[in-house]
CSV table of C-alpha atoms in Angstrom, one decimal:
chain,number,residue,atom,x,y,z
A,1,MET,CA,-12.1,28.1,-10.4
A,2,ARG,CA,-12.8,24.4,-9.0
A,3,ALA,CA,-10.1,22.2,-8.5
A,4,GLN,CA,-9.1,19.4,-10.3
A,5,LEU,CA,-9.5,15.4,-8.9
A,6,ASP,CA,-8.3,12.8,-11.3
A,7,PHE,CA,-8.6,9.2,-11.1
A,8,TYR,CA,-6.8,6.3,-12.5
A,9,PHE,CA,-8.1,3.4,-12.8
A,10,ASP,CA,-7.4,-0.2,-14.5
A,11,PHE,CA,-11.0,-2.3,-15.0
A,12,SER,CA,-9.5,-5.5,-13.3
A,13,SER,CA,-8.0,-3.6,-9.8
A,14,PRO,CA,-10.4,-4.8,-7.0
A,15,TYR,CA,-8.8,-1.8,-5.6
A,16,GLY,CA,-9.4,0.6,-8.4
A,17,TYR,CA,-13.3,-1.0,-8.0
A,18,LEU,CA,-13.8,-0.2,-4.4
A,19,ALA,CA,-12.8,3.7,-5.0
A,20,SER,CA,-14.7,3.7,-7.7
A,21,GLU,CA,-17.8,3.6,-5.6
A,22,ARG,CA,-16.4,6.0,-3.3
A,23,VAL,CA,-14.7,9.3,-5.7
A,24,GLU,CA,-18.4,10.5,-6.4
A,25,ALA,CA,-19.0,11.7,-2.9
A,26,LEU,CA,-15.5,13.0,-2.2
A,27,ALA,CA,-15.2,15.0,-4.8
A,28,GLN,CA,-19.0,16.1,-4.2
A,29,LYS,CA,-18.0,16.8,-0.6
A,30,HIS,CA,-15.2,18.7,-1.6
A,31,ASP,CA,-17.0,19.8,-4.7
A,32,LEU,CA,-14.3,18.6,-7.1
A,33,ASP,CA,-13.9,18.4,-11.2
A,34,LEU,CA,-13.5,14.9,-10.8
A,35,GLN,CA,-12.1,13.1,-14.2
A,36,TRP,CA,-12.1,9.6,-15.0
A,37,HIS,CA,-9.5,7.9,-16.4
A,38,ALA,CA,-8.9,4.3,-17.6
A,39,ILE,CA,-5.6,3.1,-17.5
A,40,ALA,CA,-4.2,-0.9,-18.3
A,41,LEU,CA,-1.7,-2.2,-15.9
A,42,GLY,CA,-0.7,-4.4,-18.5
A,43,PHE,CA,1.1,-1.6,-20.3
A,44,ILE,CA,2.3,-0.1,-17.0
A,45,PHE,CA,4.1,-3.0,-14.9
A,46,PRO,CA,6.4,-3.7,-17.4
A,47,LEU,CA,8.0,-0.4,-16.5
A,48,THR,CA,8.1,-0.8,-13.3
A,49,GLY,CA,8.4,-4.3,-12.9
A,50,GLN,CA,5.6,-4.7,-10.8
A,51,GLN,CA,3.6,-7.7,-11.3
A,52,PRO,CA,-0.2,-8.7,-10.7
A,53,VAL,CA,-0.6,-9.2,-6.9
A,54,VAL,CA,-1.7,-12.5,-6.8
A,55,ASN,CA,1.2,-13.6,-8.9
A,56,VAL,CA,3.3,-13.2,-6.0
A,57,PRO,CA,4.4,-15.2,-3.3
A,58,LEU,CA,3.3,-14.3,0.5
A,59,MET,CA,1.2,-11.3,-0.9
A,60,ARG,CA,-1.4,-12.9,-2.6
A,61,ASP,CA,-3.0,-14.5,0.8
A,62,TYR,CA,-2.8,-11.2,2.3
A,63,PHE,CA,-4.5,-9.4,-0.7
A,64,LEU,CA,-7.1,-11.5,-1.5
A,65,HIS,CA,-8.4,-11.6,2.5
A,66,ASP,CA,-7.4,-7.4,2.4
A,67,VAL,CA,-9.7,-6.6,-0.1
A,68,GLN,CA,-12.7,-8.7,0.9
A,69,ARG,CA,-12.0,-7.1,4.6
A,70,CYS,CA,-11.6,-3.5,2.4
A,71,ALA,CA,-15.3,-3.7,1.1
A,72,ARG,CA,-16.7,-5.2,4.3
A,73,ASP,CA,-15.4,-1.8,5.4
A,74,ASN,CA,-16.1,0.6,2.8
A,75,ALA,CA,-19.8,-1.1,2.8
A,76,LEU,CA,-20.2,-2.6,-0.8
A,77,ALA,CA,-21.0,-5.9,-2.3
A,78,TYR,CA,-17.7,-7.6,-3.8
A,79,HIS,CA,-16.8,-11.3,-5.1
A,80,HIS,CA,-13.9,-11.6,-6.3
A,81,PRO,CA,-13.8,-13.4,-9.8
A,82,ASP,CA,-12.7,-16.7,-10.7
A,83,VAL,CA,-10.8,-15.5,-13.4
A,84,PHE,CA,-8.2,-13.2,-12.8
A,85,PRO,CA,-6.9,-10.7,-13.0
A,86,VAL,CA,-7.7,-10.6,-16.5
A,87,GLY,CA,-6.8,-7.8,-19.7
A,88,THR,CA,-8.1,-4.7,-19.7
A,89,VAL,CA,-7.2,-2.8,-22.8
A,90,ALA,CA,-10.9,-3.6,-24.7
A,91,ALA,CA,-12.3,-2.3,-21.5
A,92,CYS,CA,-9.9,0.5,-21.9
A,93,ARG,CA,-10.5,1.6,-25.6
A,94,THR,CA,-14.1,1.2,-25.2
A,95,PHE,CA,-14.3,3.9,-22.4
A,96,TYR,CA,-12.1,6.1,-24.5
A,97,TRP,CA,-14.6,5.2,-27.5
A,98,LEU,CA,-17.0,6.4,-25.4
A,99,LYS,CA,-15.5,9.4,-23.8
A,100,GLN,CA,-15.1,11.0,-27.0
A,101,HIS,CA,-18.2,10.1,-28.7
A,102,HIS,CA,-21.2,9.5,-26.3
A,103,PRO,CA,-19.7,11.2,-22.9
A,104,ALA,CA,-22.6,10.8,-21.1
A,105,LEU,CA,-22.2,7.7,-20.7
A,106,LEU,CA,-18.8,7.5,-19.5
A,107,ILE,CA,-19.6,6.8,-15.8
A,108,PRO,CA,-22.2,4.6,-15.8
A,109,PHE,CA,-20.5,2.3,-18.1
A,110,THR,CA,-17.7,2.0,-15.8
A,111,HIS,CA,-19.7,1.4,-12.9
A,112,ALA,CA,-21.0,-1.2,-15.6
A,113,VAL,CA,-18.1,-2.8,-16.0
A,114,TYR,CA,-16.7,-2.9,-12.8
A,115,ARG,CA,-19.8,-4.3,-11.2
A,116,ALA,CA,-20.1,-7.0,-13.5
A,117,TYR,CA,-17.3,-8.7,-13.1
A,118,PHE,CA,-16.6,-7.7,-9.1
A,119,THR,CA,-19.6,-8.2,-7.9
A,120,GLN,CA,-20.7,-11.5,-10.6
A,121,GLY,CA,-17.7,-12.5,-11.6
A,122,GLU,CA,-19.2,-11.7,-15.4
A,123,PRO,CA,-16.1,-12.0,-18.1
A,124,ILE,CA,-14.8,-8.5,-19.1
A,125,ALA,CA,-11.5,-9.2,-21.3
A,126,SER,CA,-12.7,-9.0,-25.0
A,127,ALA,CA,-14.8,-6.7,-27.0
A,128,ASP,CA,-17.6,-8.6,-26.7
A,129,ASP,CA,-17.2,-9.4,-23.3
A,130,VAL,CA,-17.8,-5.4,-22.7
A,131,ALA,CA,-20.1,-4.8,-25.2
A,132,SER,CA,-21.9,-7.5,-23.6
A,133,VAL,CA,-21.7,-5.5,-20.4
A,134,ALA,CA,-22.5,-2.5,-21.3
A,135,VAL,CA,-26.0,-3.6,-23.0
A,136,ARG,CA,-26.8,-5.3,-20.4
A,137,ALA,CA,-26.6,-2.2,-18.4
A,138,GLY,CA,-28.8,-0.4,-21.4
A,139,LEU,CA,-26.1,1.2,-22.6
A,140,GLN,CA,-26.4,0.2,-26.4
A,141,PRO,CA,-24.8,3.5,-28.5
A,142,ASP,CA,-24.5,2.2,-32.6
A,143,GLY,CA,-21.1,1.3,-33.2
A,144,LEU,CA,-20.6,-0.2,-29.6
A,145,THR,CA,-19.5,-3.6,-31.0
A,146,GLN,CA,-16.4,-2.4,-33.0
A,147,ALA,CA,-15.3,0.4,-30.8
A,148,SER,CA,-12.2,-1.6,-29.5
A,149,GLN,CA,-11.1,-1.7,-33.7
A,150,ASP,CA,-11.1,1.5,-34.2
A,151,PRO,CA,-7.4,2.7,-34.6
A,152,ALA,CA,-8.0,6.5,-33.8
A,153,VAL,CA,-9.4,4.6,-30.6
A,154,LYS,CA,-6.4,2.6,-30.3
A,155,ALA,CA,-3.7,5.5,-30.2
A,156,ALA,CA,-6.0,7.4,-27.6
A,157,THR,CA,-6.2,5.0,-25.3
A,158,LYS,CA,-2.4,4.7,-25.9
A,159,ASN,CA,-2.0,8.3,-25.1
A,160,ALA,CA,-3.8,8.3,-22.3
A,161,ILE,CA,-1.9,5.5,-20.6
A,162,ASP,CA,1.4,7.5,-21.8
A,163,ASP,CA,-0.4,11.2,-20.0
A,164,ALA,CA,-0.7,8.6,-16.7
A,165,VAL,CA,2.7,7.4,-17.1
A,166,ALA,CA,4.1,11.0,-17.5
A,167,ARG,CA,2.7,11.8,-14.4
A,168,GLY,CA,4.0,8.7,-12.4
A,169,VAL,CA,0.0,6.8,-12.2
A,170,PHE,CA,2.2,3.6,-11.5
A,171,GLY,CA,-1.0,1.6,-10.1
A,172,SER,CA,-4.6,1.8,-9.9
A,173,PRO,CA,-6.5,3.7,-7.6
A,174,TYR,CA,-4.9,6.4,-8.2
A,175,PHE,CA,-5.5,10.3,-7.9
A,176,LEU,CA,-3.8,13.6,-8.3
A,177,ILE,CA,-4.8,16.5,-7.1
A,178,GLY,CA,-2.7,18.8,-9.6
A,179,ASP,CA,0.4,17.7,-8.9
A,180,GLU,CA,-0.4,16.0,-5.1
A,181,PRO,CA,-0.5,12.2,-5.8
A,182,PHE,CA,-2.0,9.5,-3.7
A,183,TRP,CA,-2.0,5.7,-4.4
A,184,GLY,CA,-4.4,3.5,-3.1
A,185,ASN,CA,-8.1,3.1,-2.2
A,186,ASP,CA,-7.6,3.4,1.1
A,187,ARG,CA,-5.8,6.7,1.1
A,188,ILE,CA,-9.6,8.5,-0.2
A,189,GLU,CA,-9.3,9.4,4.3
A,190,GLN,CA,-6.1,10.7,3.5
A,191,ILE,CA,-7.6,13.0,0.2
A,192,ASP,CA,-10.2,13.4,2.6
A,193,ARG,CA,-8.3,15.1,5.2
A,194,TYR,CA,-5.5,16.8,2.4
A,195,LEU,CA,-8.6,18.6,0.9
A,196,SER,CA,-9.9,19.9,4.2
A,197,GLU,CA,-6.5,21.2,5.4
A,198,PRO,CA,-6.4,25.3,5.0
A,199,ALA,CA,-4.3,26.1,1.7
B,1,MET,CA,-6.5,-13.1,28.5
B,2,ARG,CA,-5.1,-10.2,27.0
B,3,ALA,CA,-5.0,-10.2,22.7
B,4,GLN,CA,-1.6,-9.8,21.5
B,5,LEU,CA,-0.5,-7.4,18.4
B,6,ASP,CA,2.5,-8.4,16.8
B,7,PHE,CA,4.1,-6.0,15.4
B,8,TYR,CA,7.1,-6.6,12.4
B,9,PHE,CA,9.4,-4.2,11.1
B,10,ASP,CA,12.4,-3.7,9.2
B,11,PHE,CA,14.8,-1.0,10.8
B,12,SER,CA,15.8,0.3,7.6
B,13,SER,CA,12.0,0.8,6.7
B,14,PRO,CA,10.5,5.1,7.1
B,15,TYR,CA,6.6,3.4,7.0
B,16,GLY,CA,8.3,0.6,9.7
B,17,TYR,CA,9.6,4.1,11.8
B,18,LEU,CA,6.4,6.0,11.3
B,19,ALA,CA,4.5,3.0,13.2
B,20,SER,CA,7.2,2.6,15.8
B,21,GLU,CA,6.2,6.1,16.9
B,22,ARG,CA,2.5,4.6,17.1
B,23,VAL,CA,2.0,1.6,17.8
B,24,GLU,CA,2.6,1.4,21.9
B,25,ALA,CA,-0.7,4.2,22.2
B,26,LEU,CA,-2.7,1.8,20.2
B,27,ALA,CA,-1.7,-1.2,22.2
B,28,GLN,CA,-2.6,1.0,24.9
B,29,LYS,CA,-5.9,1.9,24.0
B,30,HIS,CA,-7.2,-1.4,23.4
B,31,ASP,CA,-5.3,-3.3,26.2
B,32,LEU,CA,-3.2,-5.6,24.2
B,33,ASP,CA,0.2,-7.4,24.9
B,34,LEU,CA,2.4,-5.9,21.9
B,35,GLN,CA,5.1,-8.0,21.3
B,36,TRP,CA,7.7,-6.6,18.9
B,37,HIS,CA,9.8,-8.3,15.9
B,38,ALA,CA,12.4,-7.4,14.2
B,39,ILE,CA,12.8,-8.7,10.5
B,40,ALA,CA,15.5,-8.1,7.6
B,41,LEU,CA,14.0,-7.8,4.3
B,42,GLY,CA,17.2,-7.9,2.8
B,43,PHE,CA,16.3,-11.6,3.9
B,44,ILE,CA,12.7,-11.3,2.5
B,45,PHE,CA,12.1,-10.0,-0.8
B,46,PRO,CA,13.7,-12.6,-2.7
B,47,LEU,CA,11.5,-14.5,-1.9
B,48,THR,CA,7.8,-12.3,-3.5
B,49,GLY,CA,10.6,-11.3,-5.6
B,50,GLN,CA,10.1,-7.2,-4.4
B,51,GLN,CA,13.0,-5.1,-4.6
B,52,PRO,CA,13.1,-1.8,-2.3
B,53,VAL,CA,11.0,0.5,-3.9
B,54,VAL,CA,13.7,3.5,-4.4
B,55,ASN,CA,14.6,0.9,-6.9
B,56,VAL,CA,11.9,1.1,-8.6
B,57,PRO,CA,10.8,3.8,-11.5
B,58,LEU,CA,7.9,6.2,-11.3
B,59,MET,CA,7.5,4.6,-7.5
B,60,ARG,CA,10.5,6.2,-6.3
B,61,ASP,CA,9.8,9.5,-6.4
B,62,TYR,CA,5.8,9.2,-5.3
B,63,PHE,CA,7.3,7.0,-2.2
B,64,LEU,CA,9.9,10.0,-1.2
B,65,HIS,CA,7.1,12.3,-1.2
B,66,ASP,CA,4.6,10.1,0.5
B,67,VAL,CA,6.7,9.1,3.6
B,68,GLN,CA,7.4,12.3,4.3
B,69,ARG,CA,3.8,13.5,4.1
B,70,CYS,CA,2.6,10.7,6.3
B,71,ALA,CA,5.4,11.6,8.6
B,72,ARG,CA,3.3,15.1,8.6
B,73,ASP,CA,0.2,13.5,9.1
B,74,ASN,CA,1.2,12.1,12.0
B,75,ALA,CA,2.8,14.7,13.0
B,76,LEU,CA,6.5,12.7,13.5
B,77,ALA,CA,9.9,14.2,13.2
B,78,TYR,CA,11.2,12.8,9.4
B,79,HIS,CA,14.4,13.5,7.5
B,80,HIS,CA,15.3,11.0,4.9
B,81,PRO,CA,18.5,9.9,4.7
B,82,ASP,CA,21.2,10.4,2.4
B,83,VAL,CA,22.3,6.4,2.4
B,84,PHE,CA,19.6,4.6,1.8
B,85,PRO,CA,18.1,1.8,2.1
B,86,VAL,CA,21.0,0.1,4.5
B,87,GLY,CA,20.9,-3.1,5.7
B,88,THR,CA,19.5,-3.7,8.7
B,89,VAL,CA,21.0,-7.8,9.7
B,90,ALA,CA,23.4,-6.0,12.7
B,91,ALA,CA,20.5,-4.2,14.4
B,92,CYS,CA,18.3,-7.2,14.2
B,93,ARG,CA,20.7,-9.5,15.7
B,94,THR,CA,21.6,-6.9,18.3
B,95,PHE,CA,17.8,-6.8,18.3
B,96,TYR,CA,17.3,-10.2,19.0
B,97,TRP,CA,20.4,-10.2,21.8
B,98,LEU,CA,18.9,-7.6,24.0
B,99,LYS,CA,15.7,-9.7,23.8
B,100,GLN,CA,17.5,-12.6,24.9
B,101,HIS,CA,19.7,-10.9,27.5
B,102,HIS,CA,18.7,-7.2,28.7
B,103,PRO,CA,14.1,-7.6,27.1
B,104,ALA,CA,13.6,-4.8,29.4
B,105,LEU,CA,16.1,-2.1,26.9
B,106,LEU,CA,14.7,-3.8,23.7
B,107,ILE,CA,11.9,-1.5,23.2
B,108,PRO,CA,14.1,2.1,24.1
B,109,PHE,CA,17.2,0.2,21.8
B,110,THR,CA,14.4,0.2,18.7
B,111,HIS,CA,13.3,3.4,19.2
B,112,ALA,CA,17.1,4.7,19.4
B,113,VAL,CA,17.8,2.9,16.1
B,114,TYR,CA,15.1,4.6,14.5
B,115,ARG,CA,15.3,8.0,15.3
B,116,ALA,CA,19.2,7.7,14.5
B,117,TYR,CA,18.4,6.7,11.2
B,118,PHE,CA,15.1,8.4,10.2
B,119,THR,CA,15.8,11.7,12.2
B,120,GLN,CA,19.5,12.3,12.1
B,121,GLY,CA,20.6,10.1,9.2
B,122,GLU,CA,23.2,8.5,11.4
B,123,PRO,CA,24.2,5.0,10.2
B,124,ILE,CA,23.0,2.1,11.7
B,125,ALA,CA,24.7,-0.9,9.3
B,126,SER,CA,27.2,-2.0,11.3
B,127,ALA,CA,26.8,-3.6,14.2
B,128,ASP,CA,29.5,-1.0,15.5
B,129,ASP,CA,26.8,1.5,14.3
B,130,VAL,CA,24.1,0.1,15.8
B,131,ALA,CA,26.2,0.0,18.9
B,132,SER,CA,27.2,3.2,18.4
B,133,VAL,CA,24.0,4.5,18.1
B,134,ALA,CA,22.5,2.3,21.4
B,135,VAL,CA,25.6,3.4,23.4
B,136,ARG,CA,24.8,8.0,22.6
B,137,ALA,CA,21.3,6.8,23.6
B,138,GLY,CA,22.4,5.9,27.1
B,139,LEU,CA,22.2,2.1,26.2
B,140,GLN,CA,25.3,0.0,27.2
B,141,PRO,CA,25.2,-3.0,28.5
B,142,ASP,CA,28.1,-5.6,28.7
B,143,GLY,CA,28.4,-7.6,25.2
B,144,LEU,CA,26.6,-5.2,23.2
B,145,THR,CA,29.2,-4.9,20.6
B,146,GLN,CA,29.9,-8.7,20.4
B,147,ALA,CA,26.1,-9.1,19.8
B,148,SER,CA,25.8,-9.5,16.5
B,149,GLN,CA,28.9,-12.6,16.0
B,150,ASP,CA,27.2,-14.4,18.3
B,151,PRO,CA,26.2,-17.3,17.1
B,152,ALA,CA,23.1,-18.0,18.7
B,153,VAL,CA,22.3,-14.3,18.3
B,154,LYS,CA,22.7,-15.4,14.2
B,155,ALA,CA,20.5,-18.5,14.8
B,156,ALA,CA,17.7,-16.7,16.7
B,157,THR,CA,17.0,-14.1,14.3
B,158,LYS,CA,16.9,-16.5,11.6
B,159,ASN,CA,14.4,-18.4,13.3
B,160,ALA,CA,12.6,-14.9,14.0
B,161,ILE,CA,12.6,-14.1,9.9
B,162,ASP,CA,11.6,-17.7,9.3
B,163,ASP,CA,8.9,-17.8,12.0
B,164,ALA,CA,7.7,-13.9,10.4
B,165,VAL,CA,8.2,-15.6,7.1
B,166,ALA,CA,5.9,-18.4,8.2
B,167,ARG,CA,2.9,-16.4,9.6
B,168,GLY,CA,2.7,-14.4,6.4
B,169,VAL,CA,5.0,-11.3,6.9
B,170,PHE,CA,6.2,-10.2,3.2
B,171,GLY,CA,6.9,-6.1,4.3
B,172,SER,CA,7.3,-4.2,6.7
B,173,PRO,CA,5.4,-2.6,8.4
B,174,TYR,CA,3.2,-5.4,9.1
B,175,PHE,CA,0.7,-6.3,11.9
B,176,LEU,CA,-0.8,-9.7,13.3
B,177,ILE,CA,-3.7,-9.9,15.6
B,178,GLY,CA,-4.0,-13.3,15.9
B,179,ASP,CA,-4.0,-14.6,12.1
B,180,GLU,CA,-5.4,-11.2,11.6
B,181,PRO,CA,-2.9,-9.6,9.1
B,182,PHE,CA,-2.6,-5.9,8.3
B,183,TRP,CA,0.7,-4.2,5.8
B,184,GLY,CA,1.7,-0.5,6.6
B,185,ASN,CA,1.6,2.3,8.6
B,186,ASP,CA,-1.3,3.5,6.6
B,187,ARG,CA,-3.4,0.5,8.6
B,188,ILE,CA,-3.3,1.2,11.7
B,189,GLU,CA,-6.9,3.3,12.2
B,190,GLN,CA,-8.4,0.6,9.9
B,191,ILE,CA,-6.3,-1.9,13.4
B,192,ASP,CA,-8.2,0.7,15.4
B,193,ARG,CA,-11.5,0.2,14.0
B,194,TYR,CA,-10.9,-3.5,13.5
B,195,LEU,CA,-10.1,-3.9,17.0
B,196,SER,CA,-13.3,-1.7,18.0
B,197,GLU,CA,-15.8,-3.6,17.1
B,198,PRO,CA,-17.8,-6.1,18.8
B,199,ALA,CA,-16.3,-9.2,18.7
C-alpha cells in the first residue's frame, strides 16, 4: 500500500503557497498518496496563542525578507500581497465543497487561489472573491458561489480543522506521514531525506 | 577582507546547541570570520510576545520530537534536559566576561556549557552552575565564579543583547552575514547555498 502524505495549508500562508508548488513533485518522487487539507489558521492560532507573524515586532521584517528569498530559492513566482493576511474561511469552505462535489477540481482550485493571491495580489477573502478567482481559472461548477453558505460545508470545514488540530497541526504548511510531523516549507528537503532512508 | 558570520545563540536553546556544533565547519568552508554572540531570550521574548515553545499547546510535542530528530539528522548527541528551559543570564554574563578577559576560552566555554546541558542534563542556570561546568571542562581562570557579578560585565551583556535586537535578532540560533539574516538551525544548508552563489 502506498504511504499517505497529508499536506495541511492555509490559503493566506506564503510558505503554504510555496509548499503547494513543491509537494506534488515530492509525492511523485516517493510514490505517496498525497492528500490536500485546507485549514484556517484563524481558528487554530487562538489555541496556541500565536498570531500572524506580520503582527510580531522584529519577526515581521525577517519574514517579509525570508519569504521572497525562499521563493527565489525555490524558483517560484512571488509577489507579497498588499492586503495581508486575509481571512481564509470562505476559501476553505469552497475547498471542502469542491472536495465533496467536484473532487477533480480540488487541486486546480487550490493552485488557482494561491497563485491569484501570491503572484497577482488578487483578493481571496470573500466567497465572491474566491468564486471569481475560480471562474477566471476556468473552474465554474454550478453552485460554486453558494458553496460557502451550505451548512453541510460549514460543518465539513469545521470537522476538517478539528481533525487537523487533533493530529497536532498548528501551522502552515504542515505535513504528516503517518504520525511523523513536519512543519514548514523549509522542511521539504528533510521530508525527502526521511523518505529516502531505509525503513 | 573575509566576510563576517555573526552567530547569535541562547544557552537554553536546543537548536542553538545543534547550530553551535555546525557553525565552525560552515565558517571554515566559506572562510568566514565567525563571531559568537550569546544572547538571553528572556530579555528578547517580551519584545516580540513570544514565549518558550514548550509552553505553547500543540507546538510543544512537535518541538520535543523535532529537536531529537534534527539532532539525529545532524549526527549530534542530544538528551533533552529534565529541567527546561532555564535562565541563561548567568551563562551569558560569564560568556562576556570571558570574551573580555580570556577570549581564547570563549568557544571552549560555549561548547562546554551547551554539551553539559544538552547531552548530560547538567544545571547551567546559576553562576555557580556555570562555573562548575567550566571547571569540569578544564576552564578555570581566576575570577570566573565572580564574573557574573561584575557591573561592567552586566553592562556589557546588556549592550550585547541590545545590539542584537537592534540588528533584528529575535530567536536562537540567528545568523547574520552583513545584513542578510537567517533564523534557525535548519537554515544552515540555506546559508551554505547563499554563500556558494556568485556575488
